[in-house]
Every structure is written in C-alpha cells, then in structure tokens.
Amino acid sequence: MGEKYDLFIINLKERIDRRKHSLIQFKDKTEFCITFVDAIKHDIGAIGLWLTMREIINLADNRGLKCVIICEDDHKFTDFYTYEFLEKLLSDIDKLDGDLLLGGLSHFEDAVQINRSSFWVNSFTGFQ
C-alpha cells in the first residue's frame, strides 16, 4: 500500500449510531488516518455543514496537509471502491492542478468529461 490519506468524518456528537456505522465502514480501510470532527450545529443544517467543513480545511491548513478527504458519518462504500482507483483519481486531479475531487453529487451543471472517470463541473450541490 502506498500513501495514507487524512480523512475527516463529520459527526454530530449525539449520533453515536452513525459514529459506529463509520467505524464499521472504515475498519478495513487502512489507507486512511481517521479523525472524527464534531459537527457545528446551526438552525440551517447546510450552514452547519459548511461551517464544519471550513473548520476542517483550517485544521488541515494548520497541519500543512496536502490532501484532505471529508465525508459525513453516513458514508457507505460501494462494492466498486478500491484503493488503487482512489489513488488514480487523486493523481489525475493533481496532474490537472485541480482543487477538489467530489463523489456522489446531488446536482451539478455543465459537466465536461476529462477522462473516463473524471468530469469538470460548473457548479454542484450535495456530495458524499
């Protein structure tokens, strides 16, 4: 196995069930260094999520991390996930000088295919 990736899992403190779910999902995924991050609460859930992601980016910046992977505590791996494919995608994005790799978008606009497994999108909402 090659590089280990810093993974931040956003979790509401009271959602112990989701924390357990995350631990099960990632138990055999030794390619990740996992950090649970307490979600910031806001009356508008999407704003709380955004504030939490900003905190994670600031934390990663302070640590000098080159790559940050963020997921929510309901993440579920598909049967198609492989470490090798993740490395390929991250390598492709690095070569393209990309800033962001997304998976599981809820909505996107103006997609342009870059290669077999990557697209540029103009805007998006929701991700996994």
Tab-separated table of N, CA, C and O in Angstrom:
chain	number	residue	atom	x	y	z
A	1	MET	N	0.841	-1.179	0.000
A	1	MET	CA	0.000	0.000	0.000
A	1	MET	C	0.879	1.233	0.000
A	1	MET	O	1.902	1.269	0.637
A	2	GLY	N	0.412	2.249	-0.708
A	2	GLY	CA	1.154	3.497	-0.819
A	2	GLY	C	0.812	4.457	0.299
A	2	GLY	O	0.820	4.124	1.475
A	3	GLU	N	0.458	5.647	-0.102
A	3	GLU	CA	0.206	6.750	0.819
A	3	GLU	C	-1.026	6.512	1.694
A	3	GLU	O	-1.991	5.888	1.278
A	4	LYS	N	-0.967	7.063	2.924
A	4	LYS	CA	-2.149	7.092	3.786
A	4	LYS	C	-2.756	8.485	3.687
A	4	LYS	O	-2.039	9.468	3.625
A	5	TYR	N	-4.075	8.551	3.645
A	5	TYR	CA	-4.775	9.814	3.444
A	5	TYR	C	-5.496	10.243	4.718
A	5	TYR	O	-6.123	9.429	5.392
A	6	ASP	N	-5.396	11.541	5.019
A	6	ASP	CA	-6.096	12.101	6.170
A	6	ASP	C	-7.572	12.214	5.835
A	6	ASP	O	-7.953	12.873	4.867
A	7	LEU	N	-8.395	11.569	6.638
A	7	LEU	CA	-9.843	11.523	6.434
A	7	LEU	C	-10.532	12.120	7.647
A	7	LEU	O	-10.261	11.718	8.782
A	8	PHE	N	-11.409	13.071	7.397
A	8	PHE	CA	-12.168	13.721	8.461
A	8	PHE	C	-13.634	13.334	8.299
A	8	PHE	O	-14.231	13.575	7.251
A	9	ILE	N	-14.190	12.733	9.338
A	9	ILE	CA	-15.590	12.301	9.312
A	9	ILE	C	-16.395	13.255	10.175
A	9	ILE	O	-16.128	13.399	11.378
A	10	ILE	N	-17.372	13.912	9.562
A	10	ILE	CA	-18.233	14.853	10.278
A	10	ILE	C	-19.329	14.069	10.991
A	10	ILE	O	-20.038	13.272	10.375
A	11	ASN	N	-19.460	14.311	12.298
A	11	ASN	CA	-20.381	13.532	13.114
A	11	ASN	C	-20.999	14.417	14.186
A	11	ASN	O	-20.288	15.141	14.878
A	12	LEU	N	-22.329	14.365	14.321
A	12	LEU	CA	-22.989	15.011	15.446
A	12	LEU	C	-22.707	14.173	16.691
A	12	LEU	O	-22.889	12.949	16.669
A	13	LYS	N	-22.255	14.809	17.756
A	13	LYS	CA	-21.857	14.089	18.976
A	13	LYS	C	-22.912	13.089	19.446
A	13	LYS	O	-22.589	11.983	19.866
A	14	GLU	N	-24.176	13.486	19.371
A	14	GLU	CA	-25.238	12.615	19.886
A	14	GLU	C	-25.568	11.452	18.952
A	14	GLU	O	-26.279	10.535	19.339
A	15	ARG	N	-25.033	11.463	17.732
A	15	ARG	CA	-25.310	10.375	16.783
A	15	ARG	C	-24.260	9.278	16.905
A	15	ARG	O	-23.471	9.018	16.003
A	16	ILE	N	-24.284	8.606	18.037
A	16	ILE	CA	-23.346	7.514	18.311
A	16	ILE	C	-23.558	6.382	17.304
A	16	ILE	O	-22.609	5.719	16.903
A	17	ASP	N	-24.814	6.174	16.891
A	17	ASP	CA	-25.109	5.131	15.907
A	17	ASP	C	-24.368	5.380	14.596
A	17	ASP	O	-23.816	4.456	13.984
A	18	ARG	N	-24.310	6.641	14.180
A	18	ARG	CA	-23.603	6.961	12.940
A	18	ARG	C	-22.091	6.858	13.107
A	18	ARG	O	-21.388	6.491	12.180
A	19	ARG	N	-21.613	7.189	14.272
A	19	ARG	CA	-20.176	7.020	14.537
A	19	ARG	C	-19.800	5.542	14.441
A	19	ARG	O	-18.797	5.178	13.819
A	20	LYS	N	-20.637	4.683	15.035
A	20	LYS	CA	-20.398	3.237	14.946
A	20	LYS	C	-20.454	2.774	13.497
A	20	LYS	O	-19.639	1.940	13.080
A	21	HIS	N	-21.420	3.288	12.728
A	21	HIS	CA	-21.530	2.950	11.313
A	21	HIS	C	-20.230	3.308	10.583
A	21	HIS	O	-19.718	2.510	9.803
A	22	SER	N	-19.710	4.494	10.847
A	22	SER	CA	-18.466	4.930	10.206
A	22	SER	C	-17.307	4.011	10.568
A	22	SER	O	-16.495	3.645	9.709
A	23	LEU	N	-17.218	3.654	11.821
A	23	LEU	CA	-16.139	2.767	12.260
A	23	LEU	C	-16.210	1.423	11.536
A	23	LEU	O	-15.184	0.865	11.146
A	24	ILE	N	-17.418	0.925	11.317
A	24	ILE	CA	-17.588	-0.331	10.574
A	24	ILE	C	-17.180	-0.138	9.114
A	24	ILE	O	-16.471	-0.977	8.543
A	25	GLN	N	-17.611	0.972	8.495
A	25	GLN	CA	-17.287	1.217	7.090
A	25	GLN	C	-15.785	1.306	6.842
A	25	GLN	O	-15.289	0.858	5.819
A	26	PHE	N	-15.055	1.891	7.772
A	26	PHE	CA	-13.633	2.150	7.570
A	26	PHE	C	-12.717	1.149	8.290
A	26	PHE	O	-11.498	1.293	8.219
A	27	LYS	N	-13.276	0.134	8.936
A	27	LYS	CA	-12.448	-0.762	9.761
A	27	LYS	C	-11.352	-1.457	8.971
A	27	LYS	O	-10.269	-1.680	9.506
A	28	ASP	N	-11.586	-1.810	7.721
A	28	ASP	CA	-10.568	-2.492	6.912
A	28	ASP	C	-9.867	-1.556	5.936
A	28	ASP	O	-9.096	-2.006	5.098
A	29	LYS	N	-10.121	-0.269	6.043
A	29	LYS	CA	-9.553	0.714	5.112
A	29	LYS	C	-8.335	1.365	5.767
A	29	LYS	O	-8.385	2.486	6.245
A	30	THR	N	-7.229	0.639	5.757
A	30	THR	CA	-6.014	1.106	6.428
A	30	THR	C	-5.323	2.241	5.683
A	30	THR	O	-4.342	2.793	6.180
A	31	GLU	N	-5.849	2.602	4.518
A	31	GLU	CA	-5.272	3.709	3.749
A	31	GLU	C	-5.659	5.074	4.310
A	31	GLU	O	-5.190	6.107	3.832
A	32	PHE	N	-6.515	5.088	5.338
A	32	PHE	CA	-6.978	6.354	5.904
A	32	PHE	C	-6.524	6.534	7.346
A	32	PHE	O	-6.553	5.594	8.136
A	33	CYS	N	-6.131	7.765	7.668
A	33	CYS	CA	-5.905	8.191	9.057
A	33	CYS	C	-7.161	8.970	9.444
A	33	CYS	O	-7.366	10.092	8.988
A	34	ILE	N	-7.992	8.372	10.274
A	34	ILE	CA	-9.327	8.904	10.545
A	34	ILE	C	-9.337	9.849	11.736
A	34	ILE	O	-8.762	9.561	12.786
A	35	THR	N	-10.022	10.987	11.538
A	35	THR	CA	-10.306	11.926	12.613
A	35	THR	C	-11.793	12.226	12.580
A	35	THR	O	-12.329	12.620	11.540
A	36	PHE	N	-12.475	12.007	13.701
A	36	PHE	CA	-13.872	12.410	13.798
A	36	PHE	C	-13.923	13.877	14.185
A	36	PHE	O	-13.172	14.320	15.055
A	37	VAL	N	-14.802	14.623	13.539
A	37	VAL	CA	-14.961	16.045	13.807
A	37	VAL	C	-16.401	16.287	14.238
A	37	VAL	O	-17.342	15.875	13.545
A	38	ASP	N	-16.570	16.938	15.386
A	38	ASP	CA	-17.911	17.265	15.859
A	38	ASP	C	-18.530	18.298	14.920
A	38	ASP	O	-17.941	19.349	14.665
A	39	ALA	N	-19.709	17.971	14.415
A	39	ALA	CA	-20.414	18.880	13.512
A	39	ALA	C	-20.820	20.146	14.257
A	39	ALA	O	-21.214	20.098	15.426
A	40	ILE	N	-20.706	21.275	13.581
A	40	ILE	CA	-21.173	22.550	14.122
A	40	ILE	C	-22.673	22.626	13.872
A	40	ILE	O	-23.141	22.423	12.755
A	41	LYS	N	-23.416	22.889	14.916
A	41	LYS	CA	-24.875	22.958	14.785
A	41	LYS	C	-25.305	24.363	14.361
A	41	LYS	O	-24.747	25.356	14.805
A	42	HIS	N	-26.300	24.394	13.500
A	42	HIS	CA	-26.898	25.639	13.024
A	42	HIS	C	-28.359	25.336	12.718
A	42	HIS	O	-28.699	24.202	12.367
A	43	ASP	N	-29.226	26.347	12.844
A	43	ASP	CA	-30.648	26.152	12.540
A	43	ASP	C	-30.847	25.638	11.112
A	43	ASP	O	-31.771	24.879	10.845
A	44	ILE	N	-29.976	26.067	10.218
A	44	ILE	CA	-30.000	25.584	8.839
A	44	ILE	C	-28.866	24.571	8.718
A	44	ILE	O	-27.687	24.936	8.771
A	45	GLY	N	-29.227	23.304	8.597
A	45	GLY	CA	-28.246	22.223	8.607
A	45	GLY	C	-27.119	22.403	7.609
A	45	GLY	O	-25.959	22.124	7.915
A	46	ALA	N	-27.439	22.889	6.399
A	46	ALA	CA	-26.418	23.064	5.360
A	46	ALA	C	-25.372	24.096	5.786
A	46	ALA	O	-24.195	23.961	5.451
A	47	ILE	N	-25.791	25.106	6.530
A	47	ILE	CA	-24.836	26.117	7.005
A	47	ILE	C	-23.919	25.498	8.064
A	47	ILE	O	-22.710	25.721	8.057
A	48	GLY	N	-24.482	24.687	8.955
A	48	GLY	CA	-23.668	23.998	9.942
A	48	GLY	C	-22.646	23.088	9.283
A	48	GLY	O	-21.479	23.044	9.694
A	49	LEU	N	-23.070	22.389	8.237
A	49	LEU	CA	-22.151	21.519	7.500
A	49	LEU	C	-21.035	22.337	6.867
A	49	LEU	O	-19.857	21.982	6.949
A	50	TRP	N	-21.395	23.461	6.237
A	50	TRP	CA	-20.396	24.330	5.602
A	50	TRP	C	-19.410	24.863	6.645
A	50	TRP	O	-18.200	24.866	6.409
A	51	LEU	N	-19.898	25.314	7.784
A	51	LEU	CA	-19.014	25.825	8.836
A	51	LEU	C	-18.068	24.731	9.338
A	51	LEU	O	-16.889	24.990	9.603
A	52	THR	N	-18.588	23.504	9.440
A	52	THR	CA	-17.752	22.388	9.869
A	52	THR	C	-16.671	22.102	8.839
A	52	THR	O	-15.503	21.889	9.199
A	53	MET	N	-17.023	22.114	7.559
A	53	MET	CA	-16.027	21.876	6.510
A	53	MET	C	-14.959	22.965	6.522
A	53	MET	O	-13.774	22.681	6.339
A	54	ARG	N	-15.358	24.206	6.757
A	54	ARG	CA	-14.371	25.296	6.860
A	54	ARG	C	-13.403	25.049	8.014
A	54	ARG	O	-12.197	25.277	7.881
A	55	GLU	N	-13.923	24.574	9.135
A	55	GLU	CA	-13.065	24.257	10.280
A	55	GLU	C	-12.064	23.154	9.919
A	55	GLU	O	-10.897	23.223	10.297
A	56	ILE	N	-12.532	22.148	9.194
A	56	ILE	CA	-11.645	21.052	8.791
A	56	ILE	C	-10.553	21.571	7.862
A	56	ILE	O	-9.374	21.229	8.029
A	57	ILE	N	-10.911	22.421	6.905
A	57	ILE	CA	-9.921	22.984	5.979
A	57	ILE	C	-8.900	23.821	6.748
A	57	ILE	O	-7.691	23.732	6.498
A	58	ASN	N	-9.346	24.612	7.708
A	58	ASN	CA	-8.413	25.398	8.532
A	58	ASN	C	-7.489	24.483	9.330
A	58	ASN	O	-6.283	24.737	9.424
A	59	LEU	N	-8.035	23.429	9.903
A	59	LEU	CA	-7.232	22.467	10.653
A	59	LEU	C	-6.186	21.822	9.742
A	59	LEU	O	-5.006	21.723	10.098
A	60	ALA	N	-6.604	21.405	8.553
A	60	ALA	CA	-5.684	20.786	7.595
A	60	ALA	C	-4.605	21.766	7.152
A	60	ALA	O	-3.436	21.397	7.024
A	61	ASP	N	-4.990	23.008	6.949
A	61	ASP	CA	-4.024	24.037	6.556
A	61	ASP	C	-2.993	24.250	7.658
A	61	ASP	O	-1.792	24.320	7.392
A	62	ASN	N	-3.460	24.316	8.893
A	62	ASN	CA	-2.549	24.480	10.032
A	62	ASN	C	-1.595	23.299	10.182
A	62	ASN	O	-0.468	23.468	10.639
A	63	ARG	N	-2.045	22.118	9.797
A	63	ARG	CA	-1.199	20.921	9.870
A	63	ARG	C	-0.313	20.765	8.626
A	63	ARG	O	0.508	19.862	8.572
A	64	GLY	N	-0.544	21.610	7.619
A	64	GLY	CA	0.235	21.527	6.389
A	64	GLY	C	-0.095	20.317	5.535
A	64	GLY	O	0.764	19.812	4.806
A	65	LEU	N	-1.343	19.851	5.598
A	65	LEU	CA	-1.735	18.675	4.831
A	65	LEU	C	-1.905	19.027	3.351
A	65	LEU	O	-2.491	20.055	3.019
A	66	LYS	N	-1.412	18.172	2.495
A	66	LYS	CA	-1.521	18.363	1.050
A	66	LYS	C	-2.903	17.956	0.539
A	66	LYS	O	-3.453	18.557	-0.374
A	67	CYS	N	-3.459	16.922	1.136
A	67	CYS	CA	-4.725	16.349	0.682
A	67	CYS	C	-5.613	16.098	1.886
A	67	CYS	O	-5.147	15.608	2.913
A	68	VAL	N	-6.887	16.434	1.755
A	68	VAL	CA	-7.856	16.230	2.819
A	68	VAL	C	-9.070	15.528	2.224
A	68	VAL	O	-9.573	15.947	1.184
A	69	ILE	N	-9.520	14.486	2.889
A	69	ILE	CA	-10.749	13.815	2.478
A	69	ILE	C	-11.769	14.046	3.580
A	69	ILE	O	-11.489	13.814	4.759
A	70	ILE	N	-12.955	14.521	3.173
A	70	ILE	CA	-14.030	14.819	4.117
A	70	ILE	C	-15.235	13.965	3.740
A	70	ILE	O	-15.598	13.879	2.571
A	71	CYS	N	-15.842	13.355	4.733
A	71	CYS	CA	-17.103	12.660	4.480
A	71	CYS	C	-18.006	12.836	5.689
A	71	CYS	O	-17.561	13.203	6.772
A	72	GLU	N	-19.278	12.570	5.461
A	72	GLU	CA	-20.222	12.599	6.566
A	72	GLU	C	-20.300	11.203	7.184
A	72	GLU	O	-19.845	10.221	6.599
A	73	ASP	N	-20.906	11.138	8.344
A	73	ASP	CA	-20.921	9.889	9.104
A	73	ASP	C	-21.879	8.836	8.560
A	73	ASP	O	-21.973	7.740	9.095
A	74	ASP	N	-22.573	9.151	7.469
A	74	ASP	CA	-23.434	8.141	6.851
A	74	ASP	C	-22.812	7.567	5.572
A	74	ASP	O	-23.466	6.869	4.806
A	75	HIS	N	-21.516	7.832	5.362
A	75	HIS	CA	-20.827	7.328	4.173
A	75	HIS	C	-20.904	5.807	4.121
A	75	HIS	O	-20.759	5.125	5.140
A	76	LYS	N	-21.125	5.300	2.908
A	76	LYS	CA	-21.134	3.849	2.699
A	76	LYS	C	-20.321	3.542	1.455
A	76	LYS	O	-20.556	4.102	0.391
A	77	PHE	N	-19.345	2.663	1.586
A	77	PHE	CA	-18.548	2.249	0.443
A	77	PHE	C	-19.376	1.355	-0.469
A	77	PHE	O	-20.131	0.505	0.011
A	78	THR	N	-19.213	1.528	-1.779
A	78	THR	CA	-19.834	0.615	-2.730
A	78	THR	C	-18.885	-0.552	-2.963
A	78	THR	O	-17.718	-0.512	-2.555
A	79	ASP	N	-19.367	-1.566	-3.631
A	79	ASP	CA	-18.528	-2.717	-3.976
A	79	ASP	C	-17.451	-2.343	-4.989
A	79	ASP	O	-16.514	-3.106	-5.205
A	80	PHE	N	-17.574	-1.184	-5.601
A	80	PHE	CA	-16.643	-0.768	-6.645
A	80	PHE	C	-15.428	-0.010	-6.109
A	80	PHE	O	-14.502	0.265	-6.853
A	81	TYR	N	-15.444	0.321	-4.821
A	81	TYR	CA	-14.317	1.064	-4.249
A	81	TYR	C	-13.063	0.207	-4.220
A	81	TYR	O	-13.084	-0.948	-3.789
A	82	THR	N	-11.934	0.822	-4.662
A	82	THR	CA	-10.616	0.220	-4.460
A	82	THR	C	-9.637	1.335	-4.116
A	82	THR	O	-9.785	2.480	-4.572
A	83	TYR	N	-8.643	0.982	-3.347
A	83	TYR	CA	-7.584	1.929	-3.006
A	83	TYR	C	-6.869	2.403	-4.268
A	83	TYR	O	-6.561	3.584	-4.413
A	84	GLU	N	-6.634	1.482	-5.193
A	84	GLU	CA	-5.925	1.819	-6.430
A	84	GLU	C	-6.688	2.856	-7.251
A	84	GLU	O	-6.092	3.782	-7.806
A	85	PHE	N	-8.001	2.726	-7.296
A	85	PHE	CA	-8.802	3.692	-8.057
A	85	PHE	C	-8.780	5.058	-7.371
A	85	PHE	O	-8.670	6.095	-8.040
A	86	LEU	N	-8.852	5.077	-6.048
A	86	LEU	CA	-8.752	6.341	-5.318
A	86	LEU	C	-7.420	7.018	-5.617
A	86	LEU	O	-7.373	8.215	-5.910
A	87	GLU	N	-6.332	6.265	-5.554
A	87	GLU	CA	-5.015	6.833	-5.859
A	87	GLU	C	-4.949	7.384	-7.278
A	87	GLU	O	-4.375	8.441	-7.513
A	88	LYS	N	-5.543	6.665	-8.231
A	88	LYS	CA	-5.546	7.123	-9.624
A	88	LYS	C	-6.300	8.439	-9.748
A	88	LYS	O	-5.829	9.375	-10.389
A	89	LEU	N	-7.472	8.509	-9.137
A	89	LEU	CA	-8.256	9.747	-9.202
A	89	LEU	C	-7.499	10.914	-8.579
A	89	LEU	O	-7.458	12.012	-9.146
A	90	LEU	N	-6.905	10.694	-7.416
A	90	LEU	CA	-6.162	11.769	-6.759
A	90	LEU	C	-4.940	12.176	-7.574
A	90	LEU	O	-4.621	13.368	-7.666
A	91	SER	N	-4.291	11.228	-8.206
A	91	SER	CA	-3.157	11.531	-9.080
A	91	SER	C	-3.604	12.340	-10.296
A	91	SER	O	-2.957	13.316	-10.680
A	92	ASP	N	-4.727	11.930	-10.893
A	92	ASP	CA	-5.268	12.663	-12.049
A	92	ASP	C	-5.580	14.114	-11.681
A	92	ASP	O	-5.250	15.038	-12.426
A	93	ILE	N	-6.221	14.307	-10.538
A	93	ILE	CA	-6.588	15.651	-10.091
A	93	ILE	C	-5.331	16.479	-9.845
A	93	ILE	O	-5.259	17.659	-10.203
A	94	ASP	N	-4.315	15.875	-9.259
A	94	ASP	CA	-3.048	16.566	-9.002
A	94	ASP	C	-2.404	17.001	-10.320
A	94	ASP	O	-1.946	18.141	-10.447
A	95	LYS	N	-2.386	16.124	-11.311
A	95	LYS	CA	-1.791	16.447	-12.615
A	95	LYS	C	-2.545	17.574	-13.311
A	95	LYS	O	-1.955	18.362	-14.047
A	96	LEU	N	-3.856	17.643	-13.085
A	96	LEU	CA	-4.679	18.692	-13.687
A	96	LEU	C	-4.653	19.983	-12.866
A	96	LEU	O	-5.320	20.953	-13.209
A	97	ASP	N	-3.906	19.979	-11.754
A	97	ASP	CA	-3.862	21.096	-10.817
A	97	ASP	C	-5.260	21.414	-10.288
A	97	ASP	O	-5.634	22.563	-10.101
A	98	GLY	N	-6.038	20.351	-10.082
A	98	GLY	CA	-7.396	20.506	-9.572
A	98	GLY	C	-7.409	20.808	-8.092
A	98	GLY	O	-6.443	20.545	-7.370
A	99	ASP	N	-8.497	21.366	-7.654
A	99	ASP	CA	-8.637	21.740	-6.252
A	99	ASP	C	-9.539	20.804	-5.467
A	99	ASP	O	-9.461	20.753	-4.245
A	100	LEU	N	-10.424	20.094	-6.168
A	100	LEU	CA	-11.479	19.376	-5.471
A	100	LEU	C	-11.862	18.129	-6.248
A	100	LEU	O	-12.036	18.179	-7.462
A	101	LEU	N	-11.990	17.015	-5.550
A	101	LEU	CA	-12.488	15.769	-6.120
A	101	LEU	C	-13.763	15.435	-5.371
A	101	LEU	O	-13.756	15.345	-4.139
A	102	LEU	N	-14.856	15.289	-6.098
A	102	LEU	CA	-16.154	15.051	-5.473
A	102	LEU	C	-16.686	13.678	-5.834
A	102	LEU	O	-16.400	13.167	-6.913
A	103	GLY	N	-17.490	13.134	-4.971
A	103	GLY	CA	-18.181	11.888	-5.260
A	103	GLY	C	-19.625	11.981	-4.815
A	103	GLY	O	-19.935	12.627	-3.834
A	104	GLY	N	-20.512	11.368	-5.559
A	104	GLY	CA	-21.917	11.301	-5.166
A	104	GLY	C	-22.631	12.633	-5.125
A	104	GLY	O	-23.308	12.942	-4.163
A	105	LEU	N	-22.503	13.431	-6.174
A	105	LEU	CA	-23.168	14.737	-6.207
A	105	LEU	C	-24.687	14.590	-6.241
A	105	LEU	O	-25.211	13.688	-6.876
A	106	SER	N	-25.389	15.508	-5.581
A	106	SER	CA	-26.843	15.533	-5.647
A	106	SER	C	-27.309	16.216	-6.924
A	106	SER	O	-28.296	15.820	-7.531
A	107	HIS	N	-26.597	17.269	-7.333
A	107	HIS	CA	-26.957	18.055	-8.516
A	107	HIS	C	-25.688	18.704	-9.052
A	107	HIS	O	-24.820	19.095	-8.285
A	108	PHE	N	-25.589	18.803	-10.374
A	108	PHE	CA	-24.463	19.522	-10.967
A	108	PHE	C	-24.904	20.146	-12.276
A	108	PHE	O	-25.933	19.788	-12.836
A	109	GLU	N	-24.115	21.103	-12.751
A	109	GLU	CA	-24.390	21.782	-14.017
A	109	GLU	C	-23.136	21.802	-14.871
A	109	GLU	O	-22.014	21.821	-14.354
A	110	ASP	N	-23.342	21.797	-16.183
A	110	ASP	CA	-22.267	21.992	-17.155
A	110	ASP	C	-21.085	21.048	-16.951
A	110	ASP	O	-19.966	21.478	-16.718
A	111	ALA	N	-21.320	19.753	-17.050
A	111	ALA	CA	-20.252	18.764	-16.902
A	111	ALA	C	-19.500	18.602	-18.220
A	111	ALA	O	-20.092	18.518	-19.286
A	112	VAL	N	-18.169	18.572	-18.120
A	112	VAL	CA	-17.292	18.314	-19.263
A	112	VAL	C	-16.413	17.128	-18.889
A	112	VAL	O	-15.697	17.178	-17.883
A	113	GLN	N	-16.455	16.055	-19.684
A	113	GLN	CA	-15.676	14.868	-19.365
A	113	GLN	C	-14.202	15.105	-19.650
A	113	GLN	O	-13.818	15.528	-20.729
A	114	ILE	N	-13.356	14.811	-18.665
A	114	ILE	CA	-11.912	14.985	-18.759
A	114	ILE	C	-11.249	13.681	-19.177
A	114	ILE	O	-10.367	13.654	-20.012
A	115	ASN	N	-11.656	12.598	-18.548
A	115	ASN	CA	-11.191	11.265	-18.899
A	115	ASN	C	-12.310	10.293	-18.541
A	115	ASN	O	-13.416	10.723	-18.197
A	116	ARG	N	-12.022	9.023	-18.589
A	116	ARG	CA	-13.069	8.019	-18.393
A	116	ARG	C	-13.815	8.168	-17.067
A	116	ARG	O	-15.001	7.874	-16.968
A	117	SER	N	-13.146	8.647	-16.040
A	117	SER	CA	-13.763	8.686	-14.715
A	117	SER	C	-13.806	10.066	-14.075
A	117	SER	O	-14.168	10.191	-12.911
A	118	SER	N	-13.450	11.113	-14.821
A	118	SER	CA	-13.433	12.460	-14.226
A	118	SER	C	-14.130	13.469	-15.122
A	118	SER	O	-14.030	13.411	-16.338
A	119	PHE	N	-14.813	14.405	-14.460
A	119	PHE	CA	-15.526	15.472	-15.144
A	119	PHE	C	-15.218	16.792	-14.453
A	119	PHE	O	-15.048	16.833	-13.238
A	120	TRP	N	-15.178	17.860	-15.223
A	120	TRP	CA	-15.223	19.192	-14.646
A	120	TRP	C	-16.685	19.578	-14.569
A	120	TRP	O	-17.452	19.317	-15.488
A	121	VAL	N	-17.088	20.209	-13.474
A	121	VAL	CA	-18.470	20.697	-13.355
A	121	VAL	C	-18.424	22.172	-13.014
A	121	VAL	O	-17.498	22.654	-12.351
A	122	ASN	N	-19.429	22.894	-13.510
A	122	ASN	CA	-19.507	24.326	-13.296
A	122	ASN	C	-19.968	24.647	-11.874
A	122	ASN	O	-19.433	25.525	-11.224
A	123	SER	N	-20.966	23.925	-11.417
A	123	SER	CA	-21.465	24.116	-10.047
A	123	SER	C	-22.071	22.813	-9.581
A	123	SER	O	-22.404	21.940	-10.377
A	124	PHE	N	-22.215	22.666	-8.273
A	124	PHE	CA	-22.754	21.431	-7.716
A	124	PHE	C	-23.409	21.703	-6.378
A	124	PHE	O	-23.172	22.725	-5.743
A	125	THR	N	-24.243	20.763	-5.955
A	125	THR	CA	-24.776	20.761	-4.595
A	125	THR	C	-24.697	19.333	-4.058
A	125	THR	O	-24.758	18.384	-4.831
A	126	GLY	N	-24.523	19.215	-2.787
A	126	GLY	CA	-24.503	17.925	-2.121
A	126	GLY	C	-23.412	17.005	-2.624
A	126	GLY	O	-23.129	16.964	-3.805
A	127	PHE	N	-22.762	16.308	-1.730
A	127	PHE	CA	-21.732	15.357	-2.120
A	127	PHE	C	-21.559	14.312	-1.032
A	127	PHE	O	-21.982	14.506	0.095
A	128	GLN	N	-20.931	13.211	-1.405
A	128	GLN	CA	-20.568	12.165	-0.455
A	128	GLN	C	-19.101	11.891	-0.569
A	128	GLN	O	-18.521	12.020	-1.615
